[in-house]
mmCIF file of C-alpha atoms and ligand atoms in Angstrom:
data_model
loop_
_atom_site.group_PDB
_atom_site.id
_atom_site.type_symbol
_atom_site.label_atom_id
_atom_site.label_comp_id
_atom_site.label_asym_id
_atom_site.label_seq_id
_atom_site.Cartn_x
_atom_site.Cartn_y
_atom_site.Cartn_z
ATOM 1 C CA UNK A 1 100.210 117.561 93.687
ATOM 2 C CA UNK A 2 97.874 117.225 96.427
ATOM 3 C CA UNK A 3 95.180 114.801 95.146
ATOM 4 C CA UNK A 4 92.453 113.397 97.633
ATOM 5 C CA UNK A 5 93.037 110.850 99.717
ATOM 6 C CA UNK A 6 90.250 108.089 100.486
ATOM 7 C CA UNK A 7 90.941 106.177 103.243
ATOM 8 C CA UNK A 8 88.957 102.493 103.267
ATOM 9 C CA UNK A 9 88.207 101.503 106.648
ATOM 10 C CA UNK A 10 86.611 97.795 107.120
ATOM 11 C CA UNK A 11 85.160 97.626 110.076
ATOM 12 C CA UNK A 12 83.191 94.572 111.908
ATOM 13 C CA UNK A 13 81.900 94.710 115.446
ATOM 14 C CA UNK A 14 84.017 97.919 115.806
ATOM 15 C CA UNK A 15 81.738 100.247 118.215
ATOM 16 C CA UNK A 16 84.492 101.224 120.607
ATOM 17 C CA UNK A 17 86.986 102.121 117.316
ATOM 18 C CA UNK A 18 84.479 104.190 115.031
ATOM 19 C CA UNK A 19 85.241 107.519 116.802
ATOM 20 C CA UNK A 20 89.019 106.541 118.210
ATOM 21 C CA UNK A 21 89.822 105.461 114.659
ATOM 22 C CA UNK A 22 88.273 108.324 112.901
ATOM 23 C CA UNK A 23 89.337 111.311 114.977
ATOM 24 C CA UNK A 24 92.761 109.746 114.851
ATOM 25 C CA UNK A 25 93.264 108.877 111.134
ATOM 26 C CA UNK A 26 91.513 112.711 110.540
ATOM 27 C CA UNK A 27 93.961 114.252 113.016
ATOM 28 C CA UNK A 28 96.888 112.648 111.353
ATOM 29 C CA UNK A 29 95.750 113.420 107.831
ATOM 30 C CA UNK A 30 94.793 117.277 108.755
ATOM 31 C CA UNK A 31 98.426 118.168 110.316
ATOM 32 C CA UNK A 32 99.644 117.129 106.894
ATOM 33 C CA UNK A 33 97.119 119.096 105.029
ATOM 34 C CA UNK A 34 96.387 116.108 102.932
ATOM 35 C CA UNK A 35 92.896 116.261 101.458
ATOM 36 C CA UNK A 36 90.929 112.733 102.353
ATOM 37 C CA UNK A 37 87.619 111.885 102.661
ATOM 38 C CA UNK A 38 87.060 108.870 105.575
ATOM 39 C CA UNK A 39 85.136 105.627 103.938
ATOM 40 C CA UNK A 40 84.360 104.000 106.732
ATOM 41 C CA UNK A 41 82.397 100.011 105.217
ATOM 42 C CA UNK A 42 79.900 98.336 108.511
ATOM 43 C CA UNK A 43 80.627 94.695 107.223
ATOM 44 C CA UNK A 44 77.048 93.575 109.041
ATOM 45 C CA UNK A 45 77.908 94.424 112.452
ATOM 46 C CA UNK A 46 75.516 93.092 115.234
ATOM 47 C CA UNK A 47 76.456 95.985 117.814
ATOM 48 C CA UNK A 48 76.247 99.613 117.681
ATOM 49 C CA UNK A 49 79.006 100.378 114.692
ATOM 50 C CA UNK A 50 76.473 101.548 112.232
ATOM 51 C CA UNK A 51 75.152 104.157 115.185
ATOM 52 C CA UNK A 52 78.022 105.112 116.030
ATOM 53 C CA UNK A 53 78.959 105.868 112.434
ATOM 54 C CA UNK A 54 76.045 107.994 111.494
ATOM 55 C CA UNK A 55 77.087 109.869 114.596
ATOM 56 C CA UNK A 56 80.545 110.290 113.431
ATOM 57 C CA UNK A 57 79.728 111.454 109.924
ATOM 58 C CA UNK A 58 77.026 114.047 111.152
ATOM 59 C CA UNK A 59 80.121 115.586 113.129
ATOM 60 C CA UNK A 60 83.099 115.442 110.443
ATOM 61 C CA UNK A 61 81.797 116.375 106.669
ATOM 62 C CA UNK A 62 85.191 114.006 105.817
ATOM 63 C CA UNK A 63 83.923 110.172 107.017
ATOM 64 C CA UNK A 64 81.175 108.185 105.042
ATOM 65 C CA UNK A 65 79.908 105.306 106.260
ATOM 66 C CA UNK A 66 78.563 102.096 104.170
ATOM 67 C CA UNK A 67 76.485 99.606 105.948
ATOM 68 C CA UNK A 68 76.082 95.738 104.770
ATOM 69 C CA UNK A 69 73.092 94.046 104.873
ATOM 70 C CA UNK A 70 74.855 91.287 106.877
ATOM 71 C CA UNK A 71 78.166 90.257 107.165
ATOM 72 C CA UNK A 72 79.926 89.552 104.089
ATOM 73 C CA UNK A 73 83.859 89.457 105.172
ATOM 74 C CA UNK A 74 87.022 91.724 105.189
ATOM 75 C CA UNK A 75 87.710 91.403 101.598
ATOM 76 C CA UNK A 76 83.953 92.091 100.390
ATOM 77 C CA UNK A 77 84.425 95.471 102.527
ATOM 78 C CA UNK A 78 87.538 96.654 100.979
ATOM 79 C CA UNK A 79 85.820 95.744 97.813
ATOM 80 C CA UNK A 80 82.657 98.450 98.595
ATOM 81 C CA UNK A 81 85.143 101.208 99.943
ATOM 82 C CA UNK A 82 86.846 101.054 96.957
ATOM 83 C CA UNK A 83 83.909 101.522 94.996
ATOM 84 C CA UNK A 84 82.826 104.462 96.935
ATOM 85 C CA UNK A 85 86.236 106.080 96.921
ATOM 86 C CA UNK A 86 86.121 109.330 94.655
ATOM 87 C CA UNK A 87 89.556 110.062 96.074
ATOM 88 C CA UNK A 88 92.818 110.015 93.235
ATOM 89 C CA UNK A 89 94.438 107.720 95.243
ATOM 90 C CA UNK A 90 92.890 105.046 97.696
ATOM 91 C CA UNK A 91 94.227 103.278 100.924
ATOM 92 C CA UNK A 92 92.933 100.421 103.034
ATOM 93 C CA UNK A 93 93.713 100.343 106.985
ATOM 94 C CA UNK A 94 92.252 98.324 109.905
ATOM 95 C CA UNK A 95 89.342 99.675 112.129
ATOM 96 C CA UNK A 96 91.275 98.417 115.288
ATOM 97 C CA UNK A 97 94.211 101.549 114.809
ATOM 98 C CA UNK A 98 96.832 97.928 114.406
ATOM 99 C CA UNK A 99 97.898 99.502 111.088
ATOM 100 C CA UNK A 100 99.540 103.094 112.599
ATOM 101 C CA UNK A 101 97.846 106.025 110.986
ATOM 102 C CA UNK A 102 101.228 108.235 110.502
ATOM 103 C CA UNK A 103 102.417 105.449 107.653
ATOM 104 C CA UNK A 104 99.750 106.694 105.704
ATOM 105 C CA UNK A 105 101.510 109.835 105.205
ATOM 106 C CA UNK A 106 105.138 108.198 104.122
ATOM 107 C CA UNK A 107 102.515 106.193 101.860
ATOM 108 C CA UNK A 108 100.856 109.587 100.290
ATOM 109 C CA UNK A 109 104.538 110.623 99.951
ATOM 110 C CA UNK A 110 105.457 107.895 97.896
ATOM 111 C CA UNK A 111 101.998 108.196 96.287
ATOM 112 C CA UNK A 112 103.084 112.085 94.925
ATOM 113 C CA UNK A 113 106.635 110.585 93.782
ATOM 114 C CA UNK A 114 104.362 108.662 91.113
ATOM 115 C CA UNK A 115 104.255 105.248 92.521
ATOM 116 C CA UNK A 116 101.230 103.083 91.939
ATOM 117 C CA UNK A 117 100.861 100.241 94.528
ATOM 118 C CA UNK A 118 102.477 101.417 97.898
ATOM 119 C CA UNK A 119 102.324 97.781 100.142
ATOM 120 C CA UNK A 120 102.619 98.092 103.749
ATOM 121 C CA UNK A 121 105.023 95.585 105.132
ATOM 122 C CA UNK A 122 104.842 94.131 108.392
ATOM 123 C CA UNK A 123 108.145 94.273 110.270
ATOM 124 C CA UNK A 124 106.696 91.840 113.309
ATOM 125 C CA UNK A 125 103.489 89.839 113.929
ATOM 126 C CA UNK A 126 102.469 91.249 116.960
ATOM 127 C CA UNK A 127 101.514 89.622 119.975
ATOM 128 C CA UNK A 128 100.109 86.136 119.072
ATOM 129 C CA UNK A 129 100.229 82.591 120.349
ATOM 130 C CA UNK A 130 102.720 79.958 118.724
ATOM 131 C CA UNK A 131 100.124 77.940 117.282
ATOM 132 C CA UNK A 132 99.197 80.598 114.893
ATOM 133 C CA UNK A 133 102.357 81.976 114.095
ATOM 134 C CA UNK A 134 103.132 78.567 112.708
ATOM 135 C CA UNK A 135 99.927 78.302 110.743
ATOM 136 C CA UNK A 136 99.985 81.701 109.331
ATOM 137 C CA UNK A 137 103.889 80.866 108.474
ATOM 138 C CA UNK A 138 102.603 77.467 106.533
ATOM 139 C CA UNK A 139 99.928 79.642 104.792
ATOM 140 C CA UNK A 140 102.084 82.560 104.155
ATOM 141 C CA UNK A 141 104.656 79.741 102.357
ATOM 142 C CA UNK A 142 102.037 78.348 100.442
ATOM 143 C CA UNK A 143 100.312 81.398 99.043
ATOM 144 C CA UNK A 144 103.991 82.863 98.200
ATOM 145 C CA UNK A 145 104.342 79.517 95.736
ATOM 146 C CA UNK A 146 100.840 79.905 94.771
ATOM 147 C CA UNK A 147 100.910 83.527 93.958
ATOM 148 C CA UNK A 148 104.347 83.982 92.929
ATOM 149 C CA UNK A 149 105.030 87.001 95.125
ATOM 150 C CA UNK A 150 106.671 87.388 98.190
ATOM 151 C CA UNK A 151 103.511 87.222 101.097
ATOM 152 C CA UNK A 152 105.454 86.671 104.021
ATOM 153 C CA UNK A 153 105.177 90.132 105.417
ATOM 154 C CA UNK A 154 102.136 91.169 103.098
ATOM 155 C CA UNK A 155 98.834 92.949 105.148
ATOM 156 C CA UNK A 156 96.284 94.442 103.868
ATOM 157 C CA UNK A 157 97.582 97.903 104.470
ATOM 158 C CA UNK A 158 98.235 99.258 101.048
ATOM 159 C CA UNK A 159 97.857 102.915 99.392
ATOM 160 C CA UNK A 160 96.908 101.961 95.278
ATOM 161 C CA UNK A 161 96.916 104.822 93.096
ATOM 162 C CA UNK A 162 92.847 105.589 91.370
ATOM 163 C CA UNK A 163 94.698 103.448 88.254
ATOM 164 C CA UNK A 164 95.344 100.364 90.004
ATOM 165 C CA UNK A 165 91.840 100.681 91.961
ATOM 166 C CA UNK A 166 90.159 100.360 88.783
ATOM 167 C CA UNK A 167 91.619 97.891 87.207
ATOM 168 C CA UNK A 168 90.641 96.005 90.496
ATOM 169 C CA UNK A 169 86.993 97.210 90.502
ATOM 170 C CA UNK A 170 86.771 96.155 86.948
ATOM 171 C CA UNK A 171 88.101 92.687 88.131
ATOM 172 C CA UNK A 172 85.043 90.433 88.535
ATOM 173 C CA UNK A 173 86.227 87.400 90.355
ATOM 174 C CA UNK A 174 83.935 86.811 93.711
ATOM 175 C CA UNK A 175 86.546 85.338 95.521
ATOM 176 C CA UNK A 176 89.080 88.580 95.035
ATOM 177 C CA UNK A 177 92.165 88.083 97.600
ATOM 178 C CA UNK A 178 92.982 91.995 98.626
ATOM 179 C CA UNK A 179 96.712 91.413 99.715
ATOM 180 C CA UNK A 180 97.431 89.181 96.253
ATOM 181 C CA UNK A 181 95.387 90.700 93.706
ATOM 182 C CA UNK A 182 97.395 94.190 94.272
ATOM 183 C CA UNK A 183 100.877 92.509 93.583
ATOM 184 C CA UNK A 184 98.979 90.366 90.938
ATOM 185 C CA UNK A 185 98.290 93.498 89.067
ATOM 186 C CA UNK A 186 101.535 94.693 88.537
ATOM 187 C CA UNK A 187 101.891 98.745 88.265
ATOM 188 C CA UNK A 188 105.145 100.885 89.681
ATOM 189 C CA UNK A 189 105.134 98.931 93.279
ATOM 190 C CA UNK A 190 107.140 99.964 96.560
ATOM 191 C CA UNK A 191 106.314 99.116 100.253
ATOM 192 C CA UNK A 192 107.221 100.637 103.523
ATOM 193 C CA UNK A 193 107.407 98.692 106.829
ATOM 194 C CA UNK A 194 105.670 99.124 110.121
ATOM 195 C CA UNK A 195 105.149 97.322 113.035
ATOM 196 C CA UNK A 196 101.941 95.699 113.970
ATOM 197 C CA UNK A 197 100.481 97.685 116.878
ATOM 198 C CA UNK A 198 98.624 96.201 119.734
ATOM 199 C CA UNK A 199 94.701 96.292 119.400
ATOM 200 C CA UNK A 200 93.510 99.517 121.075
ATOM 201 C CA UNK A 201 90.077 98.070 121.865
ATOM 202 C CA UNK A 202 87.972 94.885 120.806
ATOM 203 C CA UNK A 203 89.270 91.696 119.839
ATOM 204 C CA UNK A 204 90.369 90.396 116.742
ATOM 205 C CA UNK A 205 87.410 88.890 114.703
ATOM 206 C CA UNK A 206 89.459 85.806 113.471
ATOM 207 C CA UNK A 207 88.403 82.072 115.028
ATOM 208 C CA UNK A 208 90.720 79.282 114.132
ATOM 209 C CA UNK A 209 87.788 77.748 111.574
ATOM 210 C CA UNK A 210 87.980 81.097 109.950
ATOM 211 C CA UNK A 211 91.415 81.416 109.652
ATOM 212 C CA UNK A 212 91.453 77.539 108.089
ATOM 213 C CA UNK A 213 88.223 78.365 105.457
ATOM 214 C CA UNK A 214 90.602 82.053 104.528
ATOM 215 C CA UNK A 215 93.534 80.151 104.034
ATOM 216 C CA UNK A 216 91.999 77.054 101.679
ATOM 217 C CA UNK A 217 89.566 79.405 99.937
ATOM 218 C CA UNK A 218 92.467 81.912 98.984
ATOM 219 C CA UNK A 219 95.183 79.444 97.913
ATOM 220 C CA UNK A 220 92.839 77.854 95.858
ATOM 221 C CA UNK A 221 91.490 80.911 94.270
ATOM 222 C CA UNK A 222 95.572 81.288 92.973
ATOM 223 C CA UNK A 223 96.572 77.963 92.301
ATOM 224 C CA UNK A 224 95.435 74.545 90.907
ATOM 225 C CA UNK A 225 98.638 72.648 92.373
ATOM 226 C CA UNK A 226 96.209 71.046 94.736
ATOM 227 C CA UNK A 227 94.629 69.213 91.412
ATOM 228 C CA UNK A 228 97.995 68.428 89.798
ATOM 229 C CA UNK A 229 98.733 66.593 93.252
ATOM 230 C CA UNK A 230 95.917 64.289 92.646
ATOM 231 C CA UNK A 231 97.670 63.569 89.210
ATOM 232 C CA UNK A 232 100.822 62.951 90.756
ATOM 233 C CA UNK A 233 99.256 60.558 93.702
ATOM 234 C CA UNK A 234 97.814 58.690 90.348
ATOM 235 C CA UNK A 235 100.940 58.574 88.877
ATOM 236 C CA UNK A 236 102.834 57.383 91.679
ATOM 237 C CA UNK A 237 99.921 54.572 92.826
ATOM 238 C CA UNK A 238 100.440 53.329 89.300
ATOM 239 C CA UNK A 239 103.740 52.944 89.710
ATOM 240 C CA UNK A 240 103.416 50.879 92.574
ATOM 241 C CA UNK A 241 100.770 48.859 91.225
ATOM 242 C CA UNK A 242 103.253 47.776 88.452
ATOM 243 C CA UNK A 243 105.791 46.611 91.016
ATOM 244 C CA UNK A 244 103.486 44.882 93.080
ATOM 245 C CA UNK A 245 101.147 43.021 90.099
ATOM 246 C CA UNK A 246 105.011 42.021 88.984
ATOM 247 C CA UNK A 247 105.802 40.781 91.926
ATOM 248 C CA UNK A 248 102.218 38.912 92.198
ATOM 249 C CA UNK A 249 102.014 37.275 88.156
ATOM 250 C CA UNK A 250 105.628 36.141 88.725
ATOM 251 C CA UNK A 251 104.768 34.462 92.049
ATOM 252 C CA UNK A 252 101.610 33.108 90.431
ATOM 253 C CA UNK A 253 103.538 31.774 87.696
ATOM 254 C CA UNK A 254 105.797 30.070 89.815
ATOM 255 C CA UNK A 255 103.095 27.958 91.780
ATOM 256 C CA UNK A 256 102.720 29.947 94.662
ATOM 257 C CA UNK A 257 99.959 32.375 94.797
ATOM 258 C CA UNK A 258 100.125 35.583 96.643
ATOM 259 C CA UNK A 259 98.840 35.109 100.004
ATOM 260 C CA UNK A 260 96.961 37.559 102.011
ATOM 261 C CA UNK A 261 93.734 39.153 102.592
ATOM 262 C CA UNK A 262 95.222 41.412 104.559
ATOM 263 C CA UNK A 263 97.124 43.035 101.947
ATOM 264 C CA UNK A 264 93.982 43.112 99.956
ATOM 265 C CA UNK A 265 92.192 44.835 102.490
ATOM 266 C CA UNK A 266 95.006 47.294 103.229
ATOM 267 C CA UNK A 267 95.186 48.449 99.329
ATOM 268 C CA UNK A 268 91.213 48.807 99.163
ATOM 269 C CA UNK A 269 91.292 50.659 101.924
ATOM 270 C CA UNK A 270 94.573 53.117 100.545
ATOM 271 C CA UNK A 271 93.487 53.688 97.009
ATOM 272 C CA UNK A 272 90.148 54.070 98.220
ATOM 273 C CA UNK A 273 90.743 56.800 100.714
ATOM 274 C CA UNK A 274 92.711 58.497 98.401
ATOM 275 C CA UNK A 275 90.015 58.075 95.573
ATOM 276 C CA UNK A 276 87.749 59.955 97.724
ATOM 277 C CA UNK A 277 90.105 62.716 98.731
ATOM 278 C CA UNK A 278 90.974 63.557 95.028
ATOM 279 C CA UNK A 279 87.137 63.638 94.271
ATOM 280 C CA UNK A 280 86.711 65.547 97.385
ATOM 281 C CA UNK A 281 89.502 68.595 95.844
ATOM 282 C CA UNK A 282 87.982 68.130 92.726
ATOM 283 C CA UNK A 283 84.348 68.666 93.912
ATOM 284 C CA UNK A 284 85.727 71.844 96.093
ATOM 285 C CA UNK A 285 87.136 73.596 92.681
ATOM 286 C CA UNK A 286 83.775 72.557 91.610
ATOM 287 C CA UNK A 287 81.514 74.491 94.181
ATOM 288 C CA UNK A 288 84.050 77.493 93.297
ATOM 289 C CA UNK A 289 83.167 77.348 89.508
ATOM 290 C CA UNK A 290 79.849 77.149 90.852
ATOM 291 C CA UNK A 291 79.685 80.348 93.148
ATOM 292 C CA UNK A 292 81.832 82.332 90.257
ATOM 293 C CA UNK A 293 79.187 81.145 87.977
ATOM 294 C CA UNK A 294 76.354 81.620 89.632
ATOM 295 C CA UNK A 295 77.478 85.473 89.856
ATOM 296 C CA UNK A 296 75.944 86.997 92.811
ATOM 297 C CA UNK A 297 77.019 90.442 94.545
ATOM 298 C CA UNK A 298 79.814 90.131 96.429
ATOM 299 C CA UNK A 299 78.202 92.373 99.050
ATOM 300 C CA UNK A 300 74.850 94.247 99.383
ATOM 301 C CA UNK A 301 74.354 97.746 100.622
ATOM 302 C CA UNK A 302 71.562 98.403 102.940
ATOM 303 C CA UNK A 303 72.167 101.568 103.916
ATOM 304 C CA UNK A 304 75.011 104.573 102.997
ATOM 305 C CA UNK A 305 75.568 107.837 105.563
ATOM 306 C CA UNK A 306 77.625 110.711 104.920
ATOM 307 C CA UNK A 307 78.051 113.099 102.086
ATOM 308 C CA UNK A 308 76.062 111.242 99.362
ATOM 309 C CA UNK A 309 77.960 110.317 96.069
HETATM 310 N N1 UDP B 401 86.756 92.925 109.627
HETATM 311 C C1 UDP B 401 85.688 93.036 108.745
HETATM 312 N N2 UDP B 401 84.880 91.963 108.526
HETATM 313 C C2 UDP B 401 85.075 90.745 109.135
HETATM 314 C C3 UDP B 401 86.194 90.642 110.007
HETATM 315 C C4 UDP B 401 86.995 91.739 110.220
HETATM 316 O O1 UDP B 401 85.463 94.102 108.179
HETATM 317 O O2 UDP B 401 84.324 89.822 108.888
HETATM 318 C C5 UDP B 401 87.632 94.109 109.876
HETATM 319 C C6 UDP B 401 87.798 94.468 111.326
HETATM 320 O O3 UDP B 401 86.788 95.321 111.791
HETATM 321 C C7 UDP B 401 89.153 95.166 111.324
HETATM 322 C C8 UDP B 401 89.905 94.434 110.231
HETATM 323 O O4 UDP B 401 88.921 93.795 109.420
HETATM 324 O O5 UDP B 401 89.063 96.524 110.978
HETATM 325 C C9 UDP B 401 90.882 93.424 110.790
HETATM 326 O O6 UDP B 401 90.207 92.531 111.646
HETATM 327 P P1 UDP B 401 90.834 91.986 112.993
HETATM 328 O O7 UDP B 401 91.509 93.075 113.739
HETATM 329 O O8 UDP B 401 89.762 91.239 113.696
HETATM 330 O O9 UDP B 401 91.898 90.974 112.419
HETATM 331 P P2 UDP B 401 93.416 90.785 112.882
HETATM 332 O O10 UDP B 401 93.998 92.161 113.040
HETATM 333 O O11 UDP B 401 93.352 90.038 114.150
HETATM 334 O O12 UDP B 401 94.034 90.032 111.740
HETATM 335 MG MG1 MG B 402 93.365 93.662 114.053
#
């Protein structure tokens, strides 16, 4: 079976990938006669990507392009090249060529054999500085617990079968979470490894603050243990308060009154601080209800180029 192939391509600020990135992916794909279209999603970009896409798709009848309106993120891309894939079978891989192109044909292998979800595993990090190979290992631990899965190694490099791209088009959560949602959804799941290239050209779009607002935003879009911690806190500060009003009454009865403003001044301050904290998690949940809620697109489209749908 020899179903088509879409290949999702987010790309931001990418003007010196486009035509590197497509002529590679298409060479790769061609010498193993595997049928693919090239779905190629401008996520807003403020150089010449969009040009340089219309270019590419006027040469090769296989790469469409999408183009944002502004820039809405990584996940909001994968999001519209899904929903422009017509292919049976649908796989997401990096503009910047970090994701190697000849995995996607051990993926399409593994595709035929009838699996549903093929992840792509990342057997090394690449080149990156301590600092953020600590924070991504604290994230990557916390979104494992939150999620239940194993993230460690997780990218967004995945082939997912035209089933399991449904059921995640059909998903209407705003904040979706790419790498979770497709072991969320379950299906006949394998991965295969690779290793993390260097960046061929560019840089990587990712400040620190970015990196921080990604991280919060997805492991609270999986988990509510940040809430139940606030619980806890309460549970444990009454506890306390017990032992210490004891201690206080019993002095009191005894003549001597607990002396001290500085104590008093140190537990305003404590429970206060932590009063505000809890009402600040709480009021973050909040303004997430609020953006589900309020349901806005997660992306808009300003322009398409390419073979139309
Ligand atoms: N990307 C995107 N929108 C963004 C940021 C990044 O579509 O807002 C794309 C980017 O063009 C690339 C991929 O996501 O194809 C991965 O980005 P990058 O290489 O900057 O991230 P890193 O590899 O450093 O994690
Ligand atoms: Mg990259």
């Amino acid at each position: 079976m020899h179903g088509l192939l879409s290949v999702v391509i987010p790309a931001y600020n990418e003007e010196q990938m486009i035509e590197t990135a497509a002529s590679t992916i298409g060479a790769v794909l061609r010498g193993a006669d595997i049928p693919h279209e090239l779905i190629f999603v401008d996520d807003g970009s403020t150089d010449r990507t969009w040009r340089r896409l219309c270019g590419a798709a006027q040469r090769d009848t296989c790469v469409r392009g999408v183009h944002f309106s502004r820039n809405f993120g990584k996940e909001a891309a994968i999001m519209a090249g899904l929903a422009q894939a017509r292919g049976d079978c649908c796989a997401v891989i990096d503009c910047d060529l970090q994701h190697p192109p000849e995995t996607l044909l051990e993926m399409y292998a593994l595709w035929q054999q009838g699996y549903e979800v093929i992840e792509g595993r990342k057997n090394s990090r690449g080149e990156e500085s301590a600092a953020h190979t600590w924070a991504a290992k604290w994230f990557y631990a916390l979104i494992s617990r939150a999620t239940g899965f194993d993230m460690s190694s997780a990218s967004d490099f995945k082939l997912l079968d035209r089933k399991a791209v449904d059921v995640l088009r059909n998903m209407r959560e705003r904040n979706a979470f790419f790498r979770a949602l497709s072991s969320w959804i379950g299906f006949k799941t394998t991965s295969v490894s690779f290793d993390v290239r260097e960046r061929a050209a560019g840089q990587s779009k990712w400040s620190t603050r970015a990196l921080v607002k990604y991280a919060v935003s997805n492991i609270s879009s999986f988990s509510t243990a940040p809430m139940q911690l606030i619980t806890g806190l309460g549970v444990l500060m009454l506890a306390l308060s017990v032992v210490l009003g004891g201690i206080a009454v019993a002095q009191k009865c005894m003549g001597q009154a607990l002396e001290g403003f500085t104590t008093v001044i140190l537990i305003q301050l404590f429970s206060s601080s932590i009063i505000m904290i809890s009402l600040g998690i709480i009021g973050y949940y909040i303004a997430r209800i609020y953006d589900e809620i309020k349901g806005r697109p997660r992306y808009i489209i300003a322009d398409t180029c390419g073979d139309e749908p």
